[in-house]
mmCIF file with all atom_site columns, C-alpha atoms in Angstrom:
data_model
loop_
_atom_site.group_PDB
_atom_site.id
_atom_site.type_symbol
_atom_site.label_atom_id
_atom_site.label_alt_id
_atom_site.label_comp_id
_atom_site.label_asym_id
_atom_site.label_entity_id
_atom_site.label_seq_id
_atom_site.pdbx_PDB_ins_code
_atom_site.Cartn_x
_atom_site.Cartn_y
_atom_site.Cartn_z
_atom_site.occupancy
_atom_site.B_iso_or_equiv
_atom_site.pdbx_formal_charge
_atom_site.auth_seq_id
_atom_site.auth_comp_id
_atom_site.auth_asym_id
_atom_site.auth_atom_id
_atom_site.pdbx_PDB_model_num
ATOM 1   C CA . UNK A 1 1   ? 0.000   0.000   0.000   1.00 48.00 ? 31  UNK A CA 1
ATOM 2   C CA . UNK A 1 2   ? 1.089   3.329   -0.402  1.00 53.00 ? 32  UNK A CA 1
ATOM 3   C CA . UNK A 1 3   ? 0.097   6.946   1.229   1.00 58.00 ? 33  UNK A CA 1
ATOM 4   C CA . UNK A 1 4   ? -3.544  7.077   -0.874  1.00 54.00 ? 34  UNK A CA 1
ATOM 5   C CA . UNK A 1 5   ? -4.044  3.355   0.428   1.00 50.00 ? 35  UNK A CA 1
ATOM 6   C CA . UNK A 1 6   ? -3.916  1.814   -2.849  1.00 46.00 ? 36  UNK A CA 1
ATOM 7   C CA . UNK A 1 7   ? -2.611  -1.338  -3.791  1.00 49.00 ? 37  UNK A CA 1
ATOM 8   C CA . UNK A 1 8   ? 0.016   -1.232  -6.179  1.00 53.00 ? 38  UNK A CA 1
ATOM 9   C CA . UNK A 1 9   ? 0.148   -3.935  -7.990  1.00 49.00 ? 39  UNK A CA 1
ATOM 10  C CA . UNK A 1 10  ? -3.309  -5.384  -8.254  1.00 49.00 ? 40  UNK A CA 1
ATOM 11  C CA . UNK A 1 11  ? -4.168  -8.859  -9.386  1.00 49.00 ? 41  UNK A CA 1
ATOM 12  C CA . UNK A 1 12  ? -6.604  -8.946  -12.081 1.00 46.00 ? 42  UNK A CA 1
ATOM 13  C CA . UNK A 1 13  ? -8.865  -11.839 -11.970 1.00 52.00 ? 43  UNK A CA 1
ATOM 14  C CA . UNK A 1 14  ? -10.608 -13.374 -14.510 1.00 58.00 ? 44  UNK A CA 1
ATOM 15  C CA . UNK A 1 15  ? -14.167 -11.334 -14.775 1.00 71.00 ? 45  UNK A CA 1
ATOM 16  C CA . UNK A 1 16  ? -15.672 -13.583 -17.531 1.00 74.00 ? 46  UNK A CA 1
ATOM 17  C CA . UNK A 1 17  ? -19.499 -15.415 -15.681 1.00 85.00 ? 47  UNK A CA 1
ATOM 18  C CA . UNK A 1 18  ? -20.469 -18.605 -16.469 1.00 85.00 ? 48  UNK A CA 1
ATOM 19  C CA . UNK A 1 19  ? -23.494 -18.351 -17.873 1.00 85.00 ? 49  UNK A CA 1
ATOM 20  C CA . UNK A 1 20  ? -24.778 -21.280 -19.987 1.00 89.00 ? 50  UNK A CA 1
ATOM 21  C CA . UNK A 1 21  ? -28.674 -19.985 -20.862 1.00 90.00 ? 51  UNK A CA 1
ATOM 22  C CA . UNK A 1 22  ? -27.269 -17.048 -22.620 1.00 91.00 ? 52  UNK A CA 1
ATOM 23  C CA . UNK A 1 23  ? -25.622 -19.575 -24.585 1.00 92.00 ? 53  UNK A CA 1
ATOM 24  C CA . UNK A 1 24  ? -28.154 -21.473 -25.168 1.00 93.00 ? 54  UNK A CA 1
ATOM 25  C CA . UNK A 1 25  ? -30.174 -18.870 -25.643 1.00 93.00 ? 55  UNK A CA 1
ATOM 26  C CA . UNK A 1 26  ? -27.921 -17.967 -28.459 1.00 93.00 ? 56  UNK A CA 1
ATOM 27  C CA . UNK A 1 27  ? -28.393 -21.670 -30.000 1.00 93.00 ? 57  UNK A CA 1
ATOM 28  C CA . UNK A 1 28  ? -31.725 -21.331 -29.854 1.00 94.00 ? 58  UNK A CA 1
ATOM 29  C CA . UNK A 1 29  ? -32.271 -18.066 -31.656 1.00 94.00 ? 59  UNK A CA 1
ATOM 30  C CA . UNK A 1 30  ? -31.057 -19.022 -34.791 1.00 92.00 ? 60  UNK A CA 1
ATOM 31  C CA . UNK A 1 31  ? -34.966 -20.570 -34.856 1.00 92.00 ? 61  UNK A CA 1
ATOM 32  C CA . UNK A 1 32  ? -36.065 -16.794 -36.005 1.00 91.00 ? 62  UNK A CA 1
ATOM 33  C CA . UNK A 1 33  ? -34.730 -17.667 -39.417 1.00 87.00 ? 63  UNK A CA 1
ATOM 34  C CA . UNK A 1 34  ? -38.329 -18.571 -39.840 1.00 84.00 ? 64  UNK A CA 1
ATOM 35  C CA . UNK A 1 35  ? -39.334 -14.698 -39.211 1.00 88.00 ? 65  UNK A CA 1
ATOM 36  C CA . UNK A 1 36  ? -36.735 -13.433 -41.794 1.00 83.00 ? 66  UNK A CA 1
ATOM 37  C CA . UNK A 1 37  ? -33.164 -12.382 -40.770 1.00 86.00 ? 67  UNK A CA 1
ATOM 38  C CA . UNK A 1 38  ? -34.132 -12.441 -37.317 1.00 90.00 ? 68  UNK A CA 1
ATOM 39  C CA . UNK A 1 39  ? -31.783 -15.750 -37.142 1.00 87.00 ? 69  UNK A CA 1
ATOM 40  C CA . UNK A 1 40  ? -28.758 -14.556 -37.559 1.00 90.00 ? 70  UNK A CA 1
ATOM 41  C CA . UNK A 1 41  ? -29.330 -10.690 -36.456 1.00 93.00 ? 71  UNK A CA 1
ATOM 42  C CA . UNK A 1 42  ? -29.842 -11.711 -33.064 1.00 93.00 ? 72  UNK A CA 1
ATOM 43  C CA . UNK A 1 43  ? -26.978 -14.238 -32.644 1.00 93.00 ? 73  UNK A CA 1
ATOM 44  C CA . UNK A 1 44  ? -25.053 -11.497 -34.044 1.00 93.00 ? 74  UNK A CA 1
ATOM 45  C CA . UNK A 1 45  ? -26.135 -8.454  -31.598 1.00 94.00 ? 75  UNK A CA 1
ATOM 46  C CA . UNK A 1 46  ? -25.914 -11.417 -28.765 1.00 93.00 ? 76  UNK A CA 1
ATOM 47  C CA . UNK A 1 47  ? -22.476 -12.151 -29.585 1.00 93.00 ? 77  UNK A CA 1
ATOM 48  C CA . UNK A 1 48  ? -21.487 -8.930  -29.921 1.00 93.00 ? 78  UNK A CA 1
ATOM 49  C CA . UNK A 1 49  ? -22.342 -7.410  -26.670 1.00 92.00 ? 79  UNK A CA 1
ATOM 50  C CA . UNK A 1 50  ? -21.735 -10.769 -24.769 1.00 89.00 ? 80  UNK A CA 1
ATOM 51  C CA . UNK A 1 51  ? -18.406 -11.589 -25.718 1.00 89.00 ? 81  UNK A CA 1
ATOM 52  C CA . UNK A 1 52  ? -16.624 -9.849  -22.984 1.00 89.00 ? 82  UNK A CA 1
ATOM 53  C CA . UNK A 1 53  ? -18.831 -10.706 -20.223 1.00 89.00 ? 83  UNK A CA 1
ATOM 54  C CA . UNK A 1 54  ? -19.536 -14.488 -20.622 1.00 89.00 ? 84  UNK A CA 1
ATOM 55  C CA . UNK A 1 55  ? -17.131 -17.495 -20.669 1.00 89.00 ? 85  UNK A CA 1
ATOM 56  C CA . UNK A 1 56  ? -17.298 -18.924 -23.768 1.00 88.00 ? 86  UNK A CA 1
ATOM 57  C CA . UNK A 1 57  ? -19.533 -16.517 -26.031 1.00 91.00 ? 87  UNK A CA 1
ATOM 58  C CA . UNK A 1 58  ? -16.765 -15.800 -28.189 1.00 92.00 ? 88  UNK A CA 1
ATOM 59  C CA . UNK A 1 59  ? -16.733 -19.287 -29.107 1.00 93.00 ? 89  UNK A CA 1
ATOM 60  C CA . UNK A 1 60  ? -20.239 -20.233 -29.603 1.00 92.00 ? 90  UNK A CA 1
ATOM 61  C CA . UNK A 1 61  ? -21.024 -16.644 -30.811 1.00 93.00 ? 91  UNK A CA 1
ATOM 62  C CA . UNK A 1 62  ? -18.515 -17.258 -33.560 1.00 94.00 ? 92  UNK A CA 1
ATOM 63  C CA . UNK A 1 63  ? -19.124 -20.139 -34.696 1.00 94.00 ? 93  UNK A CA 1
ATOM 64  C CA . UNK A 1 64  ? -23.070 -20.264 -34.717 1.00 94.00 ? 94  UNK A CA 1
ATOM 65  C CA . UNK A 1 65  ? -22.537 -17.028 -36.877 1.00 94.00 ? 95  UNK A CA 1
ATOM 66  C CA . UNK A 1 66  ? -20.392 -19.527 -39.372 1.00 95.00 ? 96  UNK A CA 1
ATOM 67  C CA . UNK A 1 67  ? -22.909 -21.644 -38.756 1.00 94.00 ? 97  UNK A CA 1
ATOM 68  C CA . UNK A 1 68  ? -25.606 -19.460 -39.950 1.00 93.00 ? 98  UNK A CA 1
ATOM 69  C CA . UNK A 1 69  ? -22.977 -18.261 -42.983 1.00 93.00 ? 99  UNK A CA 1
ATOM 70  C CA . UNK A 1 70  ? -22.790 -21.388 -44.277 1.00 94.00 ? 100 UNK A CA 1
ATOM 71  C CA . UNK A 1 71  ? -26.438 -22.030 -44.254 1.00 91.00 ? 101 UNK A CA 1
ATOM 72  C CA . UNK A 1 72  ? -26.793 -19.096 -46.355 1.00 91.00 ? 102 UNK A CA 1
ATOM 73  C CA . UNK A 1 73  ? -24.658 -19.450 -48.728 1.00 94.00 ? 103 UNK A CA 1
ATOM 74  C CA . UNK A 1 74  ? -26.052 -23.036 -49.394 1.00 91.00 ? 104 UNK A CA 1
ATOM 75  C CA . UNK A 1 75  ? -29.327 -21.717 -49.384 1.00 88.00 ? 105 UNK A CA 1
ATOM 76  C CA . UNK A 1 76  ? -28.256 -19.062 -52.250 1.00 92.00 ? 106 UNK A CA 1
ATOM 77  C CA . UNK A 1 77  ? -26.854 -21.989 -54.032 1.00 91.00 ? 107 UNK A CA 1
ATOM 78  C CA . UNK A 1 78  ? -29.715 -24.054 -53.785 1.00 87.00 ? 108 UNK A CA 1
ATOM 79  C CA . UNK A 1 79  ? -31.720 -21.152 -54.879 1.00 88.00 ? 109 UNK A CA 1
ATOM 80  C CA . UNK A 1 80  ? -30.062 -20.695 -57.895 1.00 89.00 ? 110 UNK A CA 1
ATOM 81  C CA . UNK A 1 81  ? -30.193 -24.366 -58.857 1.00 85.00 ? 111 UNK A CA 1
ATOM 82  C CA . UNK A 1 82  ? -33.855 -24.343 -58.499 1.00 82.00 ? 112 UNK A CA 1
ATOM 83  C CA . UNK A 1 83  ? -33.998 -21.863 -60.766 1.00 84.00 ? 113 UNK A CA 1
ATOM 84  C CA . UNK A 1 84  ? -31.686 -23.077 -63.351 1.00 82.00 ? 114 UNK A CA 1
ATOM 85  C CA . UNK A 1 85  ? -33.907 -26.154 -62.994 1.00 80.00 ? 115 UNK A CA 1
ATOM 86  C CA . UNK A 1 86  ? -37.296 -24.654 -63.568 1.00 80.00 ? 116 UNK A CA 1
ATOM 87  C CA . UNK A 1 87  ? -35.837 -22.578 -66.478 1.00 80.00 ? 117 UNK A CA 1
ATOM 88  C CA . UNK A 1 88  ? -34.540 -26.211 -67.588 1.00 78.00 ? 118 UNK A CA 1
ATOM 89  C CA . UNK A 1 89  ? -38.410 -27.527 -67.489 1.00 77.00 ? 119 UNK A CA 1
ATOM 90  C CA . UNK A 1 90  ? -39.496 -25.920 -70.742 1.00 75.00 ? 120 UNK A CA 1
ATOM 91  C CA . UNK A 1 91  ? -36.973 -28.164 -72.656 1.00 72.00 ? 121 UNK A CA 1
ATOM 92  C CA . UNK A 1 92  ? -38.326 -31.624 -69.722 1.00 69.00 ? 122 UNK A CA 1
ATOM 93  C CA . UNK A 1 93  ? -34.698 -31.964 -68.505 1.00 70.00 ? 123 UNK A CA 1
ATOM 94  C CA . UNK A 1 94  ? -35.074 -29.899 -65.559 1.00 66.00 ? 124 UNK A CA 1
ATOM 95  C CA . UNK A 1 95  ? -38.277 -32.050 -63.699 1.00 74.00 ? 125 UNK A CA 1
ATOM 96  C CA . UNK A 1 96  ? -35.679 -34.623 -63.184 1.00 76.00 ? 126 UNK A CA 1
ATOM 97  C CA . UNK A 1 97  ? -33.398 -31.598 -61.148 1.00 77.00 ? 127 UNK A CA 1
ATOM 98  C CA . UNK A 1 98  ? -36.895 -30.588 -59.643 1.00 78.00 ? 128 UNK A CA 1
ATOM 99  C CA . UNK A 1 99  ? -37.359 -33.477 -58.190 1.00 82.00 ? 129 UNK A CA 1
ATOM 100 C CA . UNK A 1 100 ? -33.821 -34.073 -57.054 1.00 81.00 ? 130 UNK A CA 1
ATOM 101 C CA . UNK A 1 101 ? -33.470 -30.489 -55.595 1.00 82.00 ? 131 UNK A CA 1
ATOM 102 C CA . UNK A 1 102 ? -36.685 -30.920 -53.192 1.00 82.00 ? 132 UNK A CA 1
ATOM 103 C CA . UNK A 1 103 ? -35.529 -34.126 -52.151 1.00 86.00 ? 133 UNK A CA 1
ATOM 104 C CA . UNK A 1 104 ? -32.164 -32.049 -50.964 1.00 83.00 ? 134 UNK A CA 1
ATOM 105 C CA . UNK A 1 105 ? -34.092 -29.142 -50.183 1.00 83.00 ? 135 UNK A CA 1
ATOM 106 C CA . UNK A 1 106 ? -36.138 -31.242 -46.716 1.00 87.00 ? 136 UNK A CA 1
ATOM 107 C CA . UNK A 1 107 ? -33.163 -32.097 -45.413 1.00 85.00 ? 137 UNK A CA 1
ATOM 108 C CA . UNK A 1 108 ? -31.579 -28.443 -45.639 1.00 83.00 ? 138 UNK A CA 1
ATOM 109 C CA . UNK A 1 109 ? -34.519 -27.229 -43.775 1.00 85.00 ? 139 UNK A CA 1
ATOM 110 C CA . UNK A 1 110 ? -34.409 -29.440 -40.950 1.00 88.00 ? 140 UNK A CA 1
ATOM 111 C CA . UNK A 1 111 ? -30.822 -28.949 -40.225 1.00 86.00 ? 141 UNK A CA 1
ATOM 112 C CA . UNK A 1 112 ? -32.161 -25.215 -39.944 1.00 87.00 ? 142 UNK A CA 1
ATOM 113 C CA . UNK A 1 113 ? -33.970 -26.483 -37.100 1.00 91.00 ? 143 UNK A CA 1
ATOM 114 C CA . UNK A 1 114 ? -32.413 -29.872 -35.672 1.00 93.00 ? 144 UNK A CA 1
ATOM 115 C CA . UNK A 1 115 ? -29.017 -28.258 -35.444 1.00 94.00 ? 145 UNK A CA 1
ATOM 116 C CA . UNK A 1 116 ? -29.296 -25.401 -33.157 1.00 94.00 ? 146 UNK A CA 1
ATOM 117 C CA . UNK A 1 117 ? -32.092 -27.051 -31.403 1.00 95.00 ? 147 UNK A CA 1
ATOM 118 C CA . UNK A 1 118 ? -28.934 -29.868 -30.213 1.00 94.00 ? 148 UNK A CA 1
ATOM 119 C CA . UNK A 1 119 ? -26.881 -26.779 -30.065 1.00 94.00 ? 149 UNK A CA 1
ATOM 120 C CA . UNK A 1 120 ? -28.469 -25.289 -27.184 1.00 94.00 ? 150 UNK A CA 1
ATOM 121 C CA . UNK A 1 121 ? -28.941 -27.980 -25.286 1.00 95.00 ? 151 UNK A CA 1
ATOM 122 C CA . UNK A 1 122 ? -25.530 -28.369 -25.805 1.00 93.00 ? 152 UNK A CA 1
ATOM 123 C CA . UNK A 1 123 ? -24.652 -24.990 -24.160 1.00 93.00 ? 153 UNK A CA 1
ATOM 124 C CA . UNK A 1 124 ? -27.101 -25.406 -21.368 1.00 92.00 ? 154 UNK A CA 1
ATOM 125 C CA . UNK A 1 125 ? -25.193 -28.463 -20.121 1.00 93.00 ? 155 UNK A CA 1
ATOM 126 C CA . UNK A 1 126 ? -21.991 -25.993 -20.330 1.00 90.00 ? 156 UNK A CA 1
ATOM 127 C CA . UNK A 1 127 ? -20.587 -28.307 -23.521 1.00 91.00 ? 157 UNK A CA 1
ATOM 128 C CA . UNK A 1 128 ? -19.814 -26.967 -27.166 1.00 92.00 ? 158 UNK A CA 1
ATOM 129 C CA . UNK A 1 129 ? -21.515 -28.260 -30.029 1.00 92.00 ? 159 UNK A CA 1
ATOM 130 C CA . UNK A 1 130 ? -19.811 -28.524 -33.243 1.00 92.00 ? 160 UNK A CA 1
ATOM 131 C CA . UNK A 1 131 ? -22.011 -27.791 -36.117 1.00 91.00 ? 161 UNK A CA 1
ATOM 132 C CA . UNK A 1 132 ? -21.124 -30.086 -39.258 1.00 90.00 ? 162 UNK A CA 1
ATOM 133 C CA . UNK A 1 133 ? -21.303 -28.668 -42.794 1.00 88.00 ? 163 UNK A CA 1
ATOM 134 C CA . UNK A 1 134 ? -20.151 -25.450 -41.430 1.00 91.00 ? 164 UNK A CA 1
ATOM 135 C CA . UNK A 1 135 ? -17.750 -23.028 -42.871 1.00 93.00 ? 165 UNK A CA 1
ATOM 136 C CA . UNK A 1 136 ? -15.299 -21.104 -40.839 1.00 94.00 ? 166 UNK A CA 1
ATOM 137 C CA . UNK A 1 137 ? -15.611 -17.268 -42.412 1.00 93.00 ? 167 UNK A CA 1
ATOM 138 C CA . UNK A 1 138 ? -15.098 -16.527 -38.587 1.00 90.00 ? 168 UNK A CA 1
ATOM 139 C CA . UNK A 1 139 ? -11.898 -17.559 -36.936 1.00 86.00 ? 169 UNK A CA 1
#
């Protein structure tokens, strides 16, 4: 101590909570991808301002925003296949890719759901899920 009574050299301790419902809360609100870009504006604006204050937001934050990314970007994809595909009708080749691309497209659309779903209750046991088919655009 010195004359103001101040320590001098203070040890800084870790200030990071535990705090696994905000993480899985930020599982679970990739759901609002069925409202619009609700899905990955709030894991965005969770991560964002959590980061700092919870243990292991950065993490999950980052990589259900990959997560989210990558489901995106094959959603574009599949988009534009579908299109191709119906454009492809007029000339009977493209029923066959119809058919093929809503077989692909159920699946795509449950792992919208599924994942996140075992995602957050994932995080609310205080565990990390790994999301497969995702890209890392976030490191």
């Amino acid at each position: 101590m010195n004359e103001n009574n101040l320590i001098e050299n203070p040890i800084i301790k870790n200030t990071l909570k535990e705090d696994h419902s905000t993480l899985a809360l930020l599982h679970y609100s990739q759901l609002l991808n069925f409202f619009g870009f609700f899905g990955i504006i709030i894991p965005v604006v969770l991560w964002s301002t959590k980061k700092n204050e919870i243990k292991g937001m950065d993490q999950h934050g980052k990589h259900v925003i990959n997560y989210q990314l990558s489901m995106l970007l094959y959603g574009v994809i599949y988009a534009m296949l579908f299109v191709i595909s119906i454009l492809l009708t007029f000339v009977f080749i493209g029923f066959v890719f119809i058919i093929i691309l809503s077989i692909l497209g159920i699946p795509l659309a449950l792992l919208l759901i599924v994942y996140p779903i075992i995602g957050g209750i994932a995080a609310s046991k205080g565990e990390f899920y790994n999301y497969p088919l995702t890209i890392k655009f976030i490191r």
